[in-house]
Short mmCIF file of C-alpha atoms and ligand atoms in Angstrom, two decimals:
data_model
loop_
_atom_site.label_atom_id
_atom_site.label_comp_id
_atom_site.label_asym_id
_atom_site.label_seq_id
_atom_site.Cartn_x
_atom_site.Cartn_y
_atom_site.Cartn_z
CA UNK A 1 0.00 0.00 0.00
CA UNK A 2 2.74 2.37 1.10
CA UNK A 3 4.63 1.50 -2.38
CA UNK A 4 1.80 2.15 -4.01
CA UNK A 5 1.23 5.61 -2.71
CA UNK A 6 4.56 6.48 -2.99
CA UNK A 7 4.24 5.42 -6.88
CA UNK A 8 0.89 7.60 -7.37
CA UNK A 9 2.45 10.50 -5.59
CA UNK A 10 5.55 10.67 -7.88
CA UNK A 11 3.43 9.89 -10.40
CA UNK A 12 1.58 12.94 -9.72
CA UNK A 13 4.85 15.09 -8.92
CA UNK A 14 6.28 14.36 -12.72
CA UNK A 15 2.87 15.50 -14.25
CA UNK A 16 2.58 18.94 -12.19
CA UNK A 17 6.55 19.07 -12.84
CA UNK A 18 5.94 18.30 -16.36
CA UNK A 19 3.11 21.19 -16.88
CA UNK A 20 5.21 23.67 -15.30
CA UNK A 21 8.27 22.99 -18.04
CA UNK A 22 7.65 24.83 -21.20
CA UNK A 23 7.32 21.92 -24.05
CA UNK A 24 10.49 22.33 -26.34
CA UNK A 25 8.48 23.79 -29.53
CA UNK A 26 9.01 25.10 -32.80
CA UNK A 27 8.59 28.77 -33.08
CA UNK A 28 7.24 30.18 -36.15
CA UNK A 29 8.30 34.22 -36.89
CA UNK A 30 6.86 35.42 -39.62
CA UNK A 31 8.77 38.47 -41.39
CA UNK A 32 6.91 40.97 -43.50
CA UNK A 33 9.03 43.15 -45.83
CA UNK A 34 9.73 44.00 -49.47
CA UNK A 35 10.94 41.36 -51.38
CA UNK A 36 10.29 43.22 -54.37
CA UNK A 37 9.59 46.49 -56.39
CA UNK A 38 11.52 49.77 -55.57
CA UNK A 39 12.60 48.70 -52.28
CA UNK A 40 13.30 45.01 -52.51
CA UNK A 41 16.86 45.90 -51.02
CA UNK A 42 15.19 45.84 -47.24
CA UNK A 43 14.05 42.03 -47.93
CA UNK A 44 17.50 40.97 -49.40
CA UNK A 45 19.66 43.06 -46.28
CA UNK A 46 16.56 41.55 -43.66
CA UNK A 47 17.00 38.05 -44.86
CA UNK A 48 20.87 38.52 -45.22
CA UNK A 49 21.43 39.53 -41.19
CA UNK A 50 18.86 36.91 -40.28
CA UNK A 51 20.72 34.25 -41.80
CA UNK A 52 24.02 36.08 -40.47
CA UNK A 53 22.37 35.82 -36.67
CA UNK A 54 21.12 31.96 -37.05
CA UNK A 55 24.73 30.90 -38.78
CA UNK A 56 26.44 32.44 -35.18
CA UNK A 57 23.89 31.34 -33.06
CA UNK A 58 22.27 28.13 -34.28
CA UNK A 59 18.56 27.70 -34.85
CA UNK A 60 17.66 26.81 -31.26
CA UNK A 61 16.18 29.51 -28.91
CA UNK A 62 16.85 28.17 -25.84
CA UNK A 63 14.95 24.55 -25.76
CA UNK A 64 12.67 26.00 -28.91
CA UNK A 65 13.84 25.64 -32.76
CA UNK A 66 13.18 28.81 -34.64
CA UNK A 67 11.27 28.68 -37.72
CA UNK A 68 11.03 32.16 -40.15
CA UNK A 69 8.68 32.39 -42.79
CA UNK A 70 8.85 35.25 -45.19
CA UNK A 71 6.30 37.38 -46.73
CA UNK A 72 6.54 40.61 -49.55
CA UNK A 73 4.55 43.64 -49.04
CA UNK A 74 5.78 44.62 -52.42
CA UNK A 75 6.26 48.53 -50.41
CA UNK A 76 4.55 50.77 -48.47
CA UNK A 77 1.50 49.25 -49.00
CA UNK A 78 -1.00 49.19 -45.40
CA UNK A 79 -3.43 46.64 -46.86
CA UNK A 80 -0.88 44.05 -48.13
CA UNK A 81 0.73 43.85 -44.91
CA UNK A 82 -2.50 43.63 -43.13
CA UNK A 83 -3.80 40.81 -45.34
CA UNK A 84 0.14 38.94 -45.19
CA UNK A 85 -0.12 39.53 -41.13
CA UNK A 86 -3.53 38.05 -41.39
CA UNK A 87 -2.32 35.10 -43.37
CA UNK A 88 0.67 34.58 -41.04
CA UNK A 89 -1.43 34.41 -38.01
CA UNK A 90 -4.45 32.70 -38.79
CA UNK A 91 -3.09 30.40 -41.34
CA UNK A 92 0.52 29.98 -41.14
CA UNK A 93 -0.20 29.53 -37.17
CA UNK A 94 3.08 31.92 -36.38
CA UNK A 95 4.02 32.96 -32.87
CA UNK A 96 5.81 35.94 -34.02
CA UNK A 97 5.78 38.64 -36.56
CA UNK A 98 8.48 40.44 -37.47
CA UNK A 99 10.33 43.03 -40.04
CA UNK A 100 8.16 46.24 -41.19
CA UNK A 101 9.90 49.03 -43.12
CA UNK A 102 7.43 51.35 -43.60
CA UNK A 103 5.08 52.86 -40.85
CA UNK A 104 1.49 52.96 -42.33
CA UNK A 105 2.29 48.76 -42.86
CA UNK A 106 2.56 48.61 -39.25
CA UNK A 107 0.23 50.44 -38.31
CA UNK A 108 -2.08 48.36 -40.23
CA UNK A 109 -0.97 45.00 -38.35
CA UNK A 110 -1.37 46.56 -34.61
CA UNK A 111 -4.68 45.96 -34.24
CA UNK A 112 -4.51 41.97 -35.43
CA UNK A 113 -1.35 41.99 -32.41
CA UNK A 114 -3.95 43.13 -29.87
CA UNK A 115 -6.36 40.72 -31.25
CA UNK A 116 -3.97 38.12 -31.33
CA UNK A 117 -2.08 38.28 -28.94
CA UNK A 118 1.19 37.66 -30.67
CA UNK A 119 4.47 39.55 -30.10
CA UNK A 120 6.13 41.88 -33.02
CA UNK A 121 9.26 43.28 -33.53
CA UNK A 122 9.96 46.23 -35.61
CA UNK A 123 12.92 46.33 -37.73
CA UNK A 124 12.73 49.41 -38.91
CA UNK A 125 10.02 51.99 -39.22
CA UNK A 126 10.17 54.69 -37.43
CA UNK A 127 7.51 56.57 -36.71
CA UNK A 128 7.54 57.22 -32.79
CA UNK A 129 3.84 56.46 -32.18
CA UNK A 130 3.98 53.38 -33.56
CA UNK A 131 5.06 51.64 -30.48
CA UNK A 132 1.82 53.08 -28.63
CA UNK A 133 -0.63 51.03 -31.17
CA UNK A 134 0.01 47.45 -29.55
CA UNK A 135 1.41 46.49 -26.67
CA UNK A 136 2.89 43.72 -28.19
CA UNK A 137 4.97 45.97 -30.56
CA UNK A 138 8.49 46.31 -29.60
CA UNK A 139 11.17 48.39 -31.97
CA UNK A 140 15.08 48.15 -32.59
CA UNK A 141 15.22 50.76 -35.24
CA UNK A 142 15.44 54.39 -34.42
CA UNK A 143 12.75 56.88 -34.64
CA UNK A 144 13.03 60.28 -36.22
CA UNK A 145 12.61 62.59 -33.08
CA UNK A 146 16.15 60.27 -31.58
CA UNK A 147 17.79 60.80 -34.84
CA UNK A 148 16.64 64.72 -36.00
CA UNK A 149 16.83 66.35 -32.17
CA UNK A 150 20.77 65.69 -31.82
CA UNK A 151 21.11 66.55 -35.71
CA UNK A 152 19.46 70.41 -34.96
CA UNK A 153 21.74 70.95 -31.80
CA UNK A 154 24.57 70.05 -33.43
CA UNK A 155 23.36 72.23 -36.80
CA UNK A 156 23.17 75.14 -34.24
CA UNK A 157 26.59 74.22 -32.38
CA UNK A 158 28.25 74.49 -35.94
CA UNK A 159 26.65 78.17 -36.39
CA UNK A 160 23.62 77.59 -38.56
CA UNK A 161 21.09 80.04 -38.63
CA UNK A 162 18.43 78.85 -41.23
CA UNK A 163 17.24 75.55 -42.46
CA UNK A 164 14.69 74.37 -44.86
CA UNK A 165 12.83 71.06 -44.50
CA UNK A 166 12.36 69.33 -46.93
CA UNK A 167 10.26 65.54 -46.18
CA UNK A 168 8.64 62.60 -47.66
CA UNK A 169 4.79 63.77 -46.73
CA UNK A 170 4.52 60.86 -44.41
CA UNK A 171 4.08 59.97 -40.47
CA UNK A 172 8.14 59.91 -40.39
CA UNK A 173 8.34 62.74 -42.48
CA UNK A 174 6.21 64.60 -40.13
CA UNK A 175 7.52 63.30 -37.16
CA UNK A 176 11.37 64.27 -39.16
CA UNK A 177 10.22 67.74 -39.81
CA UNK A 178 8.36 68.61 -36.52
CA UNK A 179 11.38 67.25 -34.23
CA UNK A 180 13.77 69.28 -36.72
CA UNK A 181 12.09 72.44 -36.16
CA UNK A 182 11.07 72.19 -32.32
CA UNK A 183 14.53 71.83 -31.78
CA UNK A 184 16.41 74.42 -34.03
CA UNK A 185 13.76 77.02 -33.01
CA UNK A 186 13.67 76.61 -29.48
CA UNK A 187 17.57 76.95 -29.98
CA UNK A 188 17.47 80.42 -31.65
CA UNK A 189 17.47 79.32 -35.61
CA UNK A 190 15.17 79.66 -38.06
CA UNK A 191 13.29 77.23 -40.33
CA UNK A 192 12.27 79.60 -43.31
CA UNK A 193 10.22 77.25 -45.21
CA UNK A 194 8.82 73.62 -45.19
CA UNK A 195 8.68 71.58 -47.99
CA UNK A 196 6.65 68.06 -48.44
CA UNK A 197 7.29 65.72 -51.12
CA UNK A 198 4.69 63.30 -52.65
CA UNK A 199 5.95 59.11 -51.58
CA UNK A 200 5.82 58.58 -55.47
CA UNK A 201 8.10 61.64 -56.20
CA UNK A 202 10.92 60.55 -58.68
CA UNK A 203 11.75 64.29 -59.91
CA UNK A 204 13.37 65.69 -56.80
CA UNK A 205 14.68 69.08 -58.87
CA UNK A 206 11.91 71.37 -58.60
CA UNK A 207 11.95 70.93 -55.14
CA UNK A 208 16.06 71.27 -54.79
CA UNK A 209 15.42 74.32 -56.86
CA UNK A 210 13.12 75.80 -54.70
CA UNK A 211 15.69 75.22 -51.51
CA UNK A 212 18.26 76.70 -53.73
CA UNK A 213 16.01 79.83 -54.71
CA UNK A 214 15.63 80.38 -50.50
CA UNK A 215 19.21 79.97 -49.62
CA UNK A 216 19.44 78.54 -46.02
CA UNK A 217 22.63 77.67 -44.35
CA UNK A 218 21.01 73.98 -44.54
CA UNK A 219 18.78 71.61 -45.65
CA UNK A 220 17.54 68.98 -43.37
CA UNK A 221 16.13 66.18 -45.65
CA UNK A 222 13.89 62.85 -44.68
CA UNK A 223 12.81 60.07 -47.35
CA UNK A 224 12.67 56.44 -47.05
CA UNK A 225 16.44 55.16 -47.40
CA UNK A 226 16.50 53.65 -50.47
CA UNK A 227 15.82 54.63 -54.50
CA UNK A 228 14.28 57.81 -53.23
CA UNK A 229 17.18 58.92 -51.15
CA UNK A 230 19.68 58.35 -53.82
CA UNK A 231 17.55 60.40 -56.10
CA UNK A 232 17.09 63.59 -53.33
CA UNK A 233 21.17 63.08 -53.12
CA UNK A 234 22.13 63.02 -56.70
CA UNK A 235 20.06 65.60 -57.42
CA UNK A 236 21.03 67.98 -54.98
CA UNK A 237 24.50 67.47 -56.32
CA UNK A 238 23.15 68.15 -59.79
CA UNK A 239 21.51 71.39 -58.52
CA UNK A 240 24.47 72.24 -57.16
CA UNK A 241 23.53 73.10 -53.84
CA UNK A 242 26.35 72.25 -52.29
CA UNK A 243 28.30 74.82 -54.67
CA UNK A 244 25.90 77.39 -53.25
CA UNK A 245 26.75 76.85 -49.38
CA UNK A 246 23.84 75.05 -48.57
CA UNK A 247 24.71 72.07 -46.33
CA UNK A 248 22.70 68.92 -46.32
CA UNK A 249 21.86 67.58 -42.87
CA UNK A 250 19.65 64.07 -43.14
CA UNK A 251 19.57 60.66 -41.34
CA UNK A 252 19.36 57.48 -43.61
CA UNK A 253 20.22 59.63 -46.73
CA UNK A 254 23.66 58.14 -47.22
CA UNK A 255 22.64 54.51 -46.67
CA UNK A 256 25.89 52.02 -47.39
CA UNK A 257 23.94 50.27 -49.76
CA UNK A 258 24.03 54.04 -51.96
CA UNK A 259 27.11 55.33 -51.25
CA UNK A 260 28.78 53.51 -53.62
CA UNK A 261 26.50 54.59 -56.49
CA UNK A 262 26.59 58.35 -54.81
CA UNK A 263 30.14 58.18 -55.77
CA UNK A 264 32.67 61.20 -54.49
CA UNK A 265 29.90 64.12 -54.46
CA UNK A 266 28.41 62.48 -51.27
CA UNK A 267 31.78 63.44 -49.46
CA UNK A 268 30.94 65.75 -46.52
CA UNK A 269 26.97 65.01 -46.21
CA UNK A 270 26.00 65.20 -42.93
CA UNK A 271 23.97 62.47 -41.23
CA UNK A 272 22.68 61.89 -37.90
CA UNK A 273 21.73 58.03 -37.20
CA UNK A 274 22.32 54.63 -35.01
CA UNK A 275 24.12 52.90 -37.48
CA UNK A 276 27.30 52.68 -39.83
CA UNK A 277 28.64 49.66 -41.63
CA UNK A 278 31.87 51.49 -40.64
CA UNK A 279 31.50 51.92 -37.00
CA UNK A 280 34.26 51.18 -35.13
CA UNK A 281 33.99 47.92 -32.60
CA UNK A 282 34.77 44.32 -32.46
CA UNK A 283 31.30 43.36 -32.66
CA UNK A 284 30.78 45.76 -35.19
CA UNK A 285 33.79 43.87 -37.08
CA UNK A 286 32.53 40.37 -36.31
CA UNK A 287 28.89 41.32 -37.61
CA UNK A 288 30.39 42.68 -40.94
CA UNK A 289 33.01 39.40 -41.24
CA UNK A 290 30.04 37.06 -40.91
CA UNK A 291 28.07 38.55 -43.50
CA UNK A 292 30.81 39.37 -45.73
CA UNK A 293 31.85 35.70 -45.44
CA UNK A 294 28.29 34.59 -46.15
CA UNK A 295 27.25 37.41 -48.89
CA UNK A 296 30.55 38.82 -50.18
CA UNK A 297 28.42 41.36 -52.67
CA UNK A 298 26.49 42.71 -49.57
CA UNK A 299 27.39 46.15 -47.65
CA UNK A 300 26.04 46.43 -43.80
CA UNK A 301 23.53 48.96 -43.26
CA UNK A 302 20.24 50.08 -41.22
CA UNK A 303 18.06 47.13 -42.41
CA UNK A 304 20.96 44.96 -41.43
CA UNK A 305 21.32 46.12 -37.84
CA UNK A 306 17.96 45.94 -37.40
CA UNK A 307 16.86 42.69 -38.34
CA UNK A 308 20.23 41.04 -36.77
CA UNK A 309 19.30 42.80 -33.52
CA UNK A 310 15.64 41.98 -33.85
CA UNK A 311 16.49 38.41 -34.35
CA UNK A 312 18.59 38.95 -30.82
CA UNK A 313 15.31 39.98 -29.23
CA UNK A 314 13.01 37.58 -30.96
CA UNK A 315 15.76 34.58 -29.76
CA UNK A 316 15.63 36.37 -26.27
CA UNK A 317 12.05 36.47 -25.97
CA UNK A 318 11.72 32.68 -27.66
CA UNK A 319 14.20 31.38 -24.96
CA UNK A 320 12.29 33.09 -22.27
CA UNK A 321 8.40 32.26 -23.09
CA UNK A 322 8.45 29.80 -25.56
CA UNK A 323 4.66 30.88 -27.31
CA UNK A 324 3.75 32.92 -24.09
CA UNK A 325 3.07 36.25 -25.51
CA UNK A 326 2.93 38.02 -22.04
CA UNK A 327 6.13 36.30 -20.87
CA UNK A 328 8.16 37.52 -24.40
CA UNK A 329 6.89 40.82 -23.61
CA UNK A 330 8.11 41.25 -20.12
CA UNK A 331 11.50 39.05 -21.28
CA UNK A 332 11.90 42.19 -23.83
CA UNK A 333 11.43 45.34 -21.36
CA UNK A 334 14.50 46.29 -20.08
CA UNK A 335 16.99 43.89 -22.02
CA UNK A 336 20.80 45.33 -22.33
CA UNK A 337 22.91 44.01 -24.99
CA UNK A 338 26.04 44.95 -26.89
CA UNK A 339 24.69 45.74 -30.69
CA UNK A 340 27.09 46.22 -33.89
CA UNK A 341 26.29 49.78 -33.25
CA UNK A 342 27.19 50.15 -30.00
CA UNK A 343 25.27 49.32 -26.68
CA UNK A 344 21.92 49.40 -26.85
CA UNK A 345 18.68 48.54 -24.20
CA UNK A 346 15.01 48.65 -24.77
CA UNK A 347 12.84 51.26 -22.58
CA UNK A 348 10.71 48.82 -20.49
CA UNK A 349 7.94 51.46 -20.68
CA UNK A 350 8.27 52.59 -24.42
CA UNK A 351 9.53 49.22 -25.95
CA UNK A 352 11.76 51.01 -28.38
CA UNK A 353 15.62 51.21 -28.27
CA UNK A 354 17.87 53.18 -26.32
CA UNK A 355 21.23 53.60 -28.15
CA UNK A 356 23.90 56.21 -29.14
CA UNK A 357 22.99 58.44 -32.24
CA UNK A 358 25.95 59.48 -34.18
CA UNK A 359 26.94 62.16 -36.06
CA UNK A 360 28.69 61.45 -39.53
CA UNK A 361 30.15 62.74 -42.37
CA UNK A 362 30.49 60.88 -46.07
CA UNK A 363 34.23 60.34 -46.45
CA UNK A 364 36.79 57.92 -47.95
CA UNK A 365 38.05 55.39 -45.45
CA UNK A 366 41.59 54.13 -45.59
CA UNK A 367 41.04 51.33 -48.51
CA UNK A 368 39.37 54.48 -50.47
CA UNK A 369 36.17 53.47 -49.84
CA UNK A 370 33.51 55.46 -49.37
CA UNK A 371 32.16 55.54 -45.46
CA UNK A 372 30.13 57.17 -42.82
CA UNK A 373 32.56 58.12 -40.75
CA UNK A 374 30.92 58.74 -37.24
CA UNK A 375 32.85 61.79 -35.57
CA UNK A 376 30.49 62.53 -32.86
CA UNK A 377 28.40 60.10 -30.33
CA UNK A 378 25.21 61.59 -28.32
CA UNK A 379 24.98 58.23 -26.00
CA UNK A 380 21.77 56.41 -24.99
CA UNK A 381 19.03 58.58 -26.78
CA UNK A 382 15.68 57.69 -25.94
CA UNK A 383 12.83 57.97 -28.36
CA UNK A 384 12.40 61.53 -27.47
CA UNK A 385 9.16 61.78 -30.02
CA UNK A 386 6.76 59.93 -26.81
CA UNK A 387 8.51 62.42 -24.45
CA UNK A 388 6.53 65.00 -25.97
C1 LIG B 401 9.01 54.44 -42.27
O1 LIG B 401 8.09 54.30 -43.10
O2 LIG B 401 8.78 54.51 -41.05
C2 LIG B 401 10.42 54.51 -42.76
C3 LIG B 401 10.79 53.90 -43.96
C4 LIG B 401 12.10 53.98 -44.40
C5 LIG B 401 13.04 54.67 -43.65
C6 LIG B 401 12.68 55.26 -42.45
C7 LIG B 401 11.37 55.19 -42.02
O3 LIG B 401 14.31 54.76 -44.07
#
């Protein structure tokens, strides 16, 4: 009899034991980006830095083996990403989205997250309200009031008196132009005239024209990195206004993956931003080995940093909860790690990263190559847009 109880109580002890040990799972992410059209280049670089992250890291979370399914939203197109998120959760059964470039396609997927209950993780857009859609939503970009606040003091520092804006007419745009502004103005300089440019905009000369006609001391520029942003560049060089004294001042205007193309002209544009392929740190160096080893065409840039820190967060939060969308959540808030672009933590109460914003300048590195060379750090800059 005693046996016997013994038996049915150990019995009992492995079952409650067994409940309270998260079942080794597979984890499904499912990324959302553009695989093709104009900015295909986020897919490729998203893909790239995953890969980069699973080849150092192995495909194990913890007990849990990691699973990503990709999806193209072709662009910045809300209802696509809506319908792929829709897909993803309902009929791909995944535990986790993950990748969005462009703000309005995340907005679009925060109110499936709430209904849901699934966990995302923003690889790059950057809109600061955003993160205040769904709890769930958690970002390890940069936002435009982090990167366009430090950018204005430092305008100001350097003896600039007048700046005109000039912005894709976007949320980031907005949120670009507005944190621009508020800053320079409150400073004691002058934004003499605001300019917003249609997403579909090819032609950027009438506009460059227009800045030249004013003549500021600078131009502070936002578009989506990409084809745009090598367009705004190029022609501002063509326009000459760099001839005519008037400085550009941007963020992800000299993306690595343009420079190149840019060619010499981009020398001495002025960005402000949270990553360069060039920054200067062994797990900066490690980060650019790996995928240099693994995609010798490829150049590191913003989409790369992201989604090889987002797949950092996503492994952290997998390790942690398993499927537990709560538990990922609270695993996320506060988390410290070192990043390729320095050290970096995520506000427990905003869920966006904290991280050092650089100032740059386009210049030739030592091989001749053509580099954001970071000459200034701000450190651990907050997403000042929700501190509003
Ligand atoms: C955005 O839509 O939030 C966005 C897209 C591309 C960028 C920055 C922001 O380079």
């Amino acid at each position: 009899m005693k046996r016997y109880l013994k038996a049915l109580a150990t019995a009992a002890f492995l079952s409650v034991a067994m409940q309270g040990h998260a079942v080794a799972d597979t984890i499904k992410v499912g990324v959302i980006a553009p695989f093709s059209g104009p900015f295909a280049i986020y897919g490729k670089q998203f893909q790239e830095a995953i890969n980069v992250y699973v080849s150092q890291n192995g495909t194990k979370a913890g007990e849990h083996t990691v699973e990503f399914i990709y999806k193209d939203s072709g662009g910045p197109k809300p209802d696509v990403a809506k319908a792929l998120a829709q897909e993803l959760l309902i009929k791909d059964r995944v535990d986790y989205l993950a990748g969005f470039v462009f703000t309005p396609n995340a907005l679009a997927v925060a109110p499936l997250l709430n209904k849901a209950k699934r966990p995302a993780v923003i690889f790059n857009a950057a809109t600061s309200i955003i993160t205040t859609k769904s709890e769930y939503f958690t970002r390890v970009s940069f936002t435009l009031w982090q990167t366009a606040v430090p950018l204005a003091k430092w305008a100001y520092e350097q003896g600039m008196r007048t700046v005109v804006t000039a912005v894709t007419d976007y949320a980031p745009g907005k949120d670009g132009e507005d944190a621009f502004k508020d800053t320079f103005e409150k400073l004691g300089g002058k934004v003499i005239d605001q300019i917003r440019m249609p997403l579909s905009t090819k032609d950027f000369s009438p506009f460059l024209q227009r800045i030249k006609d004013k003549a500021p001391d600078a131009i502070f520029g936002f578009l989506p990195a990409g084809p745009p942003t090598f367009a705004f560049v190029k022609a501002y060089n063509e326009n000459d206004l760099k001839g005519s004294g008037i400085q550009f001042l941007g963020t992800g205007e000299t993306d690595e993956t343009n420079l190149k193309a840019l060619g010499d002209s981009a020398i001495g544009i002025t960005t402000s931003y949270h990553y360069s392929g060039s920054h200067d740190s062994d797990k900066n160096r490690e980060f650019v080995g790996k995928l240099k080893e693994m995609y010798p065409d490829s150049v590191a840039n913003l989409a790369s940093v992201g989604a090889y820190d987002g797949t950092h967060v996503l492994y952290t939060m997998i390790a942690a909860a398993g499927k537990d969308a709560g538990k990922a959540m609270e695993a996320v808030k506060g988390l410290t790690w070192e990043s390729p672009r320095g050290p970096v933590s995520i506000d427990p109460k905003t869920r966006h990263i904290t991280q050092n914003i650089y100032i740059r300048k386009v210049a030739k590195d030592d091989n001749g190559m053509l580099i954001n060379k970071e000459f200034q750090t701000i450190p651990n800059v907050p997403d000042l847009g929700l501190q509003q």
